[in-house]
Tab-separated table of C-alpha atoms and ligand atoms in Angstrom:
chain	number	residue	atom	x	y	z
Z	15	UNK	CA	-15.830	191.035	114.542
Z	16	UNK	CA	-18.530	190.162	112.741
Z	17	UNK	CA	-18.905	186.279	111.642
Z	18	UNK	CA	-18.974	186.920	108.276
Z	19	UNK	CA	-16.154	189.646	108.923
Z	20	UNK	CA	-13.162	189.647	105.681
Z	21	UNK	CA	-11.568	192.522	106.687
Z	22	UNK	CA	-7.798	191.966	106.840
Z	23	UNK	CA	-6.473	191.759	110.021
Z	24	UNK	CA	-3.348	194.042	111.598
Z	25	UNK	CA	-1.394	193.641	114.891
Z	26	UNK	CA	0.595	196.509	116.533
Z	27	UNK	CA	2.246	195.799	119.415
Z	28	UNK	CA	2.831	199.410	121.442
Z	29	UNK	CA	-0.224	200.559	119.337
Z	30	UNK	CA	-2.388	202.789	121.788
Z	31	UNK	CA	0.460	205.776	121.514
Z	32	UNK	CA	2.766	207.313	119.304
Z	33	UNK	CA	4.161	205.684	116.565
Z	34	UNK	CA	2.461	201.971	117.858
Z	35	UNK	CA	-0.854	204.337	117.393
Z	36	UNK	CA	0.034	206.329	114.080
Z	37	UNK	CA	0.506	203.071	112.855
Z	38	UNK	CA	-3.169	201.573	113.872
Z	39	UNK	CA	-4.889	204.673	112.296
Z	40	UNK	CA	-3.265	204.077	108.737
Z	41	UNK	CA	-3.812	200.418	108.960
Z	42	UNK	CA	-7.258	201.560	109.316
Z	43	UNK	CA	-7.663	204.135	106.755
Z	44	UNK	CA	-6.632	201.272	104.438
Z	45	UNK	CA	-9.586	199.358	105.390
Z	46	UNK	CA	-7.767	196.781	108.126
Z	47	UNK	CA	-9.542	195.761	111.119
Z	48	UNK	CA	-6.884	196.392	113.878
Z	49	UNK	CA	-5.875	194.977	117.437
Z	50	UNK	CA	-3.522	197.501	119.101
Z	51	UNK	CA	-1.466	196.069	122.626
Z	52	UNK	CA	-0.576	198.235	125.097
Z	53	UNK	CA	0.778	197.733	128.612
Z	54	UNK	CA	-0.981	199.721	130.991
Z	55	UNK	CA	-2.402	203.208	129.828
Z	56	UNK	CA	-6.399	202.488	129.251
Z	57	UNK	CA	-7.311	205.879	128.453
Z	58	UNK	CA	-5.125	206.100	125.623
Z	59	UNK	CA	-5.682	202.637	124.510
Z	60	UNK	CA	-9.408	203.005	124.638
Z	61	UNK	CA	-8.914	206.289	122.782
Z	62	UNK	CA	-7.343	205.103	119.818
Z	63	UNK	CA	-10.193	202.332	119.969
Z	64	UNK	CA	-12.553	204.232	119.216
Z	65	UNK	CA	-10.467	206.401	116.617
Z	66	UNK	CA	-9.984	203.366	114.721
Z	67	UNK	CA	-13.697	202.644	115.134
Z	68	UNK	CA	-15.011	205.880	113.950
Z	69	UNK	CA	-12.677	205.128	110.631
Z	70	UNK	CA	-15.347	202.577	109.854
Z	71	UNK	CA	-12.550	199.561	111.183
Z	72	UNK	CA	-13.369	196.835	114.048
Z	73	UNK	CA	-10.414	197.868	116.772
Z	74	UNK	CA	-9.884	196.424	119.600
Z	75	UNK	CA	-7.669	196.418	122.599
Z	76	UNK	CA	-5.443	193.788	124.498
Z	77	UNK	CA	-3.156	194.641	127.648
Z	78	UNK	CA	-0.926	192.493	127.961
Z	79	UNK	CA	3.313	192.646	128.282
Z	80	UNK	CA	5.261	192.054	125.511
Z	81	UNK	CA	8.157	191.260	127.637
Z	82	UNK	CA	5.859	188.085	128.575
Z	83	UNK	CA	5.386	185.040	126.948
Z	84	UNK	CA	2.953	183.365	128.376
Z	85	UNK	CA	0.693	186.599	127.896
Z	86	UNK	CA	1.696	187.214	124.664
Z	87	UNK	CA	0.893	183.564	123.167
Z	88	UNK	CA	-2.422	184.120	125.365
Z	89	UNK	CA	-3.390	187.528	123.813
Z	90	UNK	CA	-2.378	185.885	119.902
Z	91	UNK	CA	-4.568	182.844	121.188
Z	92	UNK	CA	-7.260	185.137	121.618
Z	93	UNK	CA	-7.124	187.486	118.480
Z	94	UNK	CA	-7.413	184.611	115.994
Z	95	UNK	CA	-10.304	183.391	117.900
Z	96	UNK	CA	-11.850	186.743	117.783
Z	97	UNK	CA	-10.847	187.926	114.150
Z	98	UNK	CA	-9.552	184.913	112.263
Z	99	UNK	CA	-6.688	185.709	111.036
Z	100	UNK	CA	-3.407	187.939	111.294
Z	101	UNK	CA	-2.715	189.497	108.286
Z	102	UNK	CA	0.309	192.338	109.226
Z	103	UNK	CA	2.416	192.155	112.994
Z	104	UNK	CA	4.092	195.335	113.570
Z	105	UNK	CA	6.126	194.781	116.664
Z	106	UNK	CA	6.149	198.195	118.074
Z	107	UNK	CA	6.262	198.338	121.370
Z	108	UNK	CA	9.458	199.788	122.942
Z	109	UNK	CA	11.064	201.573	125.726
Z	110	UNK	CA	14.261	203.551	127.187
Z	111	UNK	CA	15.865	203.362	130.650
Z	112	UNK	CA	19.343	205.585	129.461
Z	113	UNK	CA	21.852	205.377	130.927
Z	114	UNK	CA	26.001	206.115	130.776
Z	115	UNK	CA	27.511	201.828	130.169
Z	116	UNK	CA	29.536	202.630	132.938
Z	117	UNK	CA	26.817	203.331	135.582
Z	118	UNK	CA	23.786	201.067	134.180
Z	119	UNK	CA	22.244	198.680	136.136
Z	120	UNK	CA	21.155	195.212	135.329
Z	121	UNK	CA	16.991	196.209	135.618
Z	122	UNK	CA	17.953	198.774	132.888
Z	123	UNK	CA	19.678	196.716	130.502
Z	124	UNK	CA	16.903	193.934	131.666
Z	125	UNK	CA	13.994	196.033	131.242
Z	126	UNK	CA	14.992	197.103	127.806
Z	127	UNK	CA	16.161	193.945	126.160
Z	128	UNK	CA	13.418	191.861	127.005
Z	129	UNK	CA	10.455	194.572	126.033
Z	130	UNK	CA	12.181	195.726	122.492
Z	131	UNK	CA	14.038	192.440	121.782
Z	132	UNK	CA	13.202	189.644	122.761
Z	133	UNK	CA	8.998	190.647	123.042
Z	134	UNK	CA	9.775	190.209	119.305
Z	135	UNK	CA	10.284	186.698	119.590
Z	136	UNK	CA	7.269	186.268	121.939
Z	137	UNK	CA	5.111	188.142	119.775
Z	138	UNK	CA	6.128	186.488	116.847
Z	139	UNK	CA	6.627	183.133	117.240
Z	140	UNK	CA	3.181	182.517	117.704
Z	141	UNK	CA	1.905	184.808	114.785
Z	142	UNK	CA	4.284	183.719	112.389
Z	143	UNK	CA	2.465	180.456	112.746
Z	144	UNK	CA	-0.395	181.860	112.047
Z	145	UNK	CA	1.035	183.622	109.091
Z	146	UNK	CA	2.268	180.213	107.906
Z	147	UNK	CA	-1.059	178.504	107.602
Z	148	UNK	CA	-1.924	181.651	106.339
Z	149	UNK	CA	0.488	181.485	103.429
Z	150	UNK	CA	0.415	185.193	103.570
Z	151	UNK	CA	1.207	188.031	106.198
Z	152	UNK	CA	3.854	190.721	106.555
Z	153	UNK	CA	5.900	191.742	108.853
Z	154	UNK	CA	7.208	195.116	110.212
Z	155	UNK	CA	9.872	195.539	113.169
Z	156	UNK	CA	10.311	198.791	114.822
Z	157	UNK	CA	14.004	199.432	115.006
Z	158	UNK	CA	15.789	202.898	115.506
Z	159	UNK	CA	18.826	204.844	114.246
Z	160	UNK	CA	20.161	203.802	117.503
Z	161	UNK	CA	20.720	200.437	116.721
Z	162	UNK	CA	22.269	201.153	113.280
Z	163	UNK	CA	25.312	203.560	114.533
Z	164	UNK	CA	24.947	203.578	118.210
Z	165	UNK	CA	24.208	206.043	120.500
Z	166	UNK	CA	26.506	206.760	123.644
Z	167	UNK	CA	23.593	206.506	126.759
Z	168	UNK	CA	21.789	203.642	125.048
Z	169	UNK	CA	23.878	200.780	125.094
Z	170	UNK	CA	20.583	198.284	125.749
Z	171	UNK	CA	18.373	200.170	123.384
Z	172	UNK	CA	21.739	200.163	120.694
Z	173	UNK	CA	21.506	196.480	121.163
Z	174	UNK	CA	18.198	195.770	121.494
Z	175	UNK	CA	17.127	197.321	118.313
Z	176	UNK	CA	20.437	196.032	116.474
Z	177	UNK	CA	18.886	192.944	117.466
Z	178	UNK	CA	15.970	193.795	115.350
Z	179	UNK	CA	17.718	194.166	112.318
Z	180	UNK	CA	19.120	191.001	113.060
Z	181	UNK	CA	16.204	188.954	113.519
Z	182	UNK	CA	14.376	191.222	110.520
Z	183	UNK	CA	16.631	189.589	107.813
Z	184	UNK	CA	17.200	186.202	109.522
Z	185	UNK	CA	13.100	185.908	109.679
Z	186	UNK	CA	12.875	187.666	106.134
Z	187	UNK	CA	14.746	184.785	105.061
Z	188	UNK	CA	13.268	181.866	106.634
Z	189	UNK	CA	9.507	182.858	105.802
Z	190	UNK	CA	10.132	184.154	101.920
Z	191	UNK	CA	8.980	180.592	101.114
Z	192	UNK	CA	5.956	180.866	102.809
Z	193	UNK	CA	4.858	184.340	101.268
Z	194	UNK	CA	5.512	186.388	104.407
Z	195	UNK	CA	7.869	189.882	103.787
Z	196	UNK	CA	9.660	190.809	107.030
Z	197	UNK	CA	11.087	194.340	107.229
Z	198	UNK	CA	11.805	196.654	109.586
Z	199	UNK	CA	12.323	200.725	109.997
Z	200	UNK	CA	14.594	202.360	111.938
Z	201	UNK	CA	13.102	205.927	112.970
Z	202	UNK	CA	15.353	209.215	113.600
Z	203	UNK	CA	13.858	211.763	116.258
Z	204	UNK	CA	10.077	211.320	116.054
Z	205	UNK	CA	8.024	213.291	118.189
Z	206	UNK	CA	6.077	211.430	120.928
Z	207	UNK	CA	6.255	210.768	124.534
Z	208	UNK	CA	9.284	209.370	124.561
Z	209	UNK	CA	11.106	211.751	122.857
Z	210	UNK	CA	9.217	214.870	124.711
Z	211	UNK	CA	12.387	214.934	127.629
Z	212	UNK	CA	15.043	215.378	124.861
Z	213	UNK	CA	16.797	218.793	123.871
Z	214	UNK	CA	14.841	219.449	120.224
Z	215	UNK	CA	16.633	222.019	119.300
Z	216	UNK	CA	20.186	220.445	119.826
Z	217	UNK	CA	18.958	217.462	118.185
Z	218	UNK	CA	17.221	219.279	115.157
Z	219	UNK	CA	20.881	221.138	114.630
Z	220	UNK	CA	22.192	217.310	113.701
Z	221	UNK	CA	18.853	216.112	111.573
Z	222	UNK	CA	19.504	217.252	107.654
Z	223	UNK	CA	15.771	217.896	106.727
Z	224	UNK	CA	15.428	220.413	109.956
Z	225	UNK	CA	13.075	218.921	111.839
Z	226	UNK	CA	11.629	216.324	114.053
Z	227	UNK	CA	9.671	213.324	112.019
Z	228	UNK	CA	5.902	213.058	112.913
Z	229	UNK	CA	4.551	209.744	114.132
Z	230	UNK	CA	2.678	210.174	110.733
Z	231	UNK	CA	5.978	209.724	108.502
Z	232	UNK	CA	6.808	205.985	110.483
Z	233	UNK	CA	3.283	204.925	110.054
Z	234	UNK	CA	3.178	205.505	106.260
Z	235	UNK	CA	6.437	203.476	105.625
Z	236	UNK	CA	5.532	200.574	108.102
Z	237	UNK	CA	2.031	201.129	105.396
Z	238	UNK	CA	3.765	200.754	102.718
Z	239	UNK	CA	6.254	198.163	103.933
Z	240	UNK	CA	3.034	196.196	104.937
Z	241	UNK	CA	0.702	196.365	102.297
Z	242	UNK	CA	2.619	198.066	99.051
Z	243	UNK	CA	5.891	196.565	98.762
Z	244	UNK	CA	5.355	193.016	97.328
Z	245	UNK	CA	8.835	192.484	95.947
Z	246	UNK	CA	10.721	194.267	99.471
Z	247	UNK	CA	11.612	192.088	102.218
Z	248	UNK	CA	14.404	191.903	104.453
Z	249	UNK	CA	15.158	195.984	104.500
Z	250	UNK	CA	15.588	198.294	106.593
Z	251	UNK	CA	14.187	201.518	105.861
Z	252	UNK	CA	15.893	204.446	107.576
Z	253	UNK	CA	13.173	207.629	107.736
Z	254	UNK	CA	15.367	210.201	110.493
Z	255	UNK	CA	15.278	213.265	108.026
Z	256	UNK	CA	18.439	212.635	107.081
Z	257	UNK	CA	20.244	211.759	110.255
Z	258	UNK	CA	21.748	208.053	108.982
Z	259	UNK	CA	23.560	208.969	105.387
A	323	NAP	P1	5.880	205.773	123.723
A	323	NAP	O1	5.104	207.084	122.508
A	323	NAP	O2	6.466	205.710	124.062
A	323	NAP	O3	5.071	204.415	123.322
A	323	NAP	C1	4.613	203.350	123.436
A	323	NAP	C2	3.766	202.448	123.223
A	323	NAP	O4	4.165	201.149	123.360
A	323	NAP	C3	2.873	202.251	124.023
A	323	NAP	O5	1.709	201.894	123.499
A	323	NAP	C4	3.064	201.391	125.499
A	323	NAP	O6	2.006	201.066	126.245
A	323	NAP	C5	3.669	200.564	124.723
A	323	NAP	N1	4.285	199.553	125.585
A	323	NAP	C6	5.752	199.873	126.073
A	323	NAP	N2	5.979	199.172	126.659
A	323	NAP	C7	5.217	197.865	126.506
A	323	NAP	C8	5.058	196.708	127.401
A	323	NAP	N3	5.990	196.018	127.805
A	323	NAP	N4	3.787	195.687	126.383
A	323	NAP	C9	2.714	196.628	125.861
A	323	NAP	N5	3.757	197.924	124.774
A	323	NAP	C10	4.425	198.412	126.037
A	323	NAP	O7	7.210	205.291	122.239
A	323	NAP	P2	6.986	205.361	120.856
A	323	NAP	O8	8.042	206.854	120.813
A	323	NAP	O9	5.918	205.789	120.148
A	323	NAP	O10	8.298	204.367	119.916
A	323	NAP	C11	7.545	203.454	119.703
A	323	NAP	C12	8.236	202.443	118.938
A	323	NAP	O11	9.105	202.996	117.924
A	323	NAP	C13	9.598	202.136	120.060
A	323	NAP	O12	9.791	200.797	120.002
A	323	NAP	C14	11.002	202.884	120.082
A	323	NAP	O13	11.761	202.129	120.468
A	323	NAP	C15	11.496	202.424	118.650
A	323	NAP	N6	11.571	204.162	118.417
A	323	NAP	C16	11.326	205.650	118.230
A	323	NAP	C17	12.219	206.621	118.352
A	323	NAP	C18	11.136	208.157	118.777
A	323	NAP	O14	11.945	208.764	118.700
A	323	NAP	N7	10.339	208.486	119.534
A	323	NAP	C19	12.870	206.354	117.417
A	323	NAP	C20	13.664	205.393	117.106
A	323	NAP	C21	12.398	204.305	117.086
A	323	NAP	P3	1.244	201.911	127.502
A	323	NAP	O15	0.806	203.752	127.269
A	323	NAP	O16	-0.051	201.551	128.209
A	323	NAP	O17	2.323	202.178	128.226
């Protein structure tokens, strides 16, 4: 965060744990300064910031609820004041509130739609203005296999993730002329806190590669889409061990 800082800047929502943390570290390894966002777990966020700094990059953690429009806008303004630019945005923050649809409560539906889909609008709207001014940028949205083939017990989550796919494609068309690429990753089952209570053995039987994915598997693809895939936009890349073929 020095005045003469020239590093590119990546913002990863939900970047304190799991897939988002792996993305944050991957961008740091690629020479990016990194801003991670998180909701409540200060200890995890501080640990991730110090791991990024150990890689020689500037890092900061911004605690705000991505489903709160005002909070997101204020945080983006702070990031621009501190870092001067945002080159990569990863819309990764997400939650599950699984339930069969007949039993689903309004709170479960709304929490997931707000955190997993409306958040992408709240964060990307101010960030895209900055990228348009810069005339460059890359956005990677975290979808899911559930948003592509649906998952019983996850009507809320599947709807939000399918929404991310449509959002990605529409935005890719709108922003291409400004040299901004927009892509999505659709993870399968990845070993994080989100999946720690799932029946792993049963799930692995369904995965052609016969193992859960690791957060780093997703992070490498996110980094590829954001940094290396200079002629790819509007795509959804499945990273799922062959679950959806
Ligand atoms: P995770 O380990 O539970 O981590 C979630 C991250 O999101 C944490 O950093 C958390 O911060 C943050 N977060 C949650 N709600 C937030 C909010 N309202 N505002 C700001 N930050 C918030 O989850 P994960 O497994 O890494 O999942 C990351 C993304 O990948 C999600 O979008 C998820 O839907 C998607 N995905 C995951 C899998 C999988 O198998 N794990 C599969 C497909 C898609 P705190 O720690 O402070 O709460």
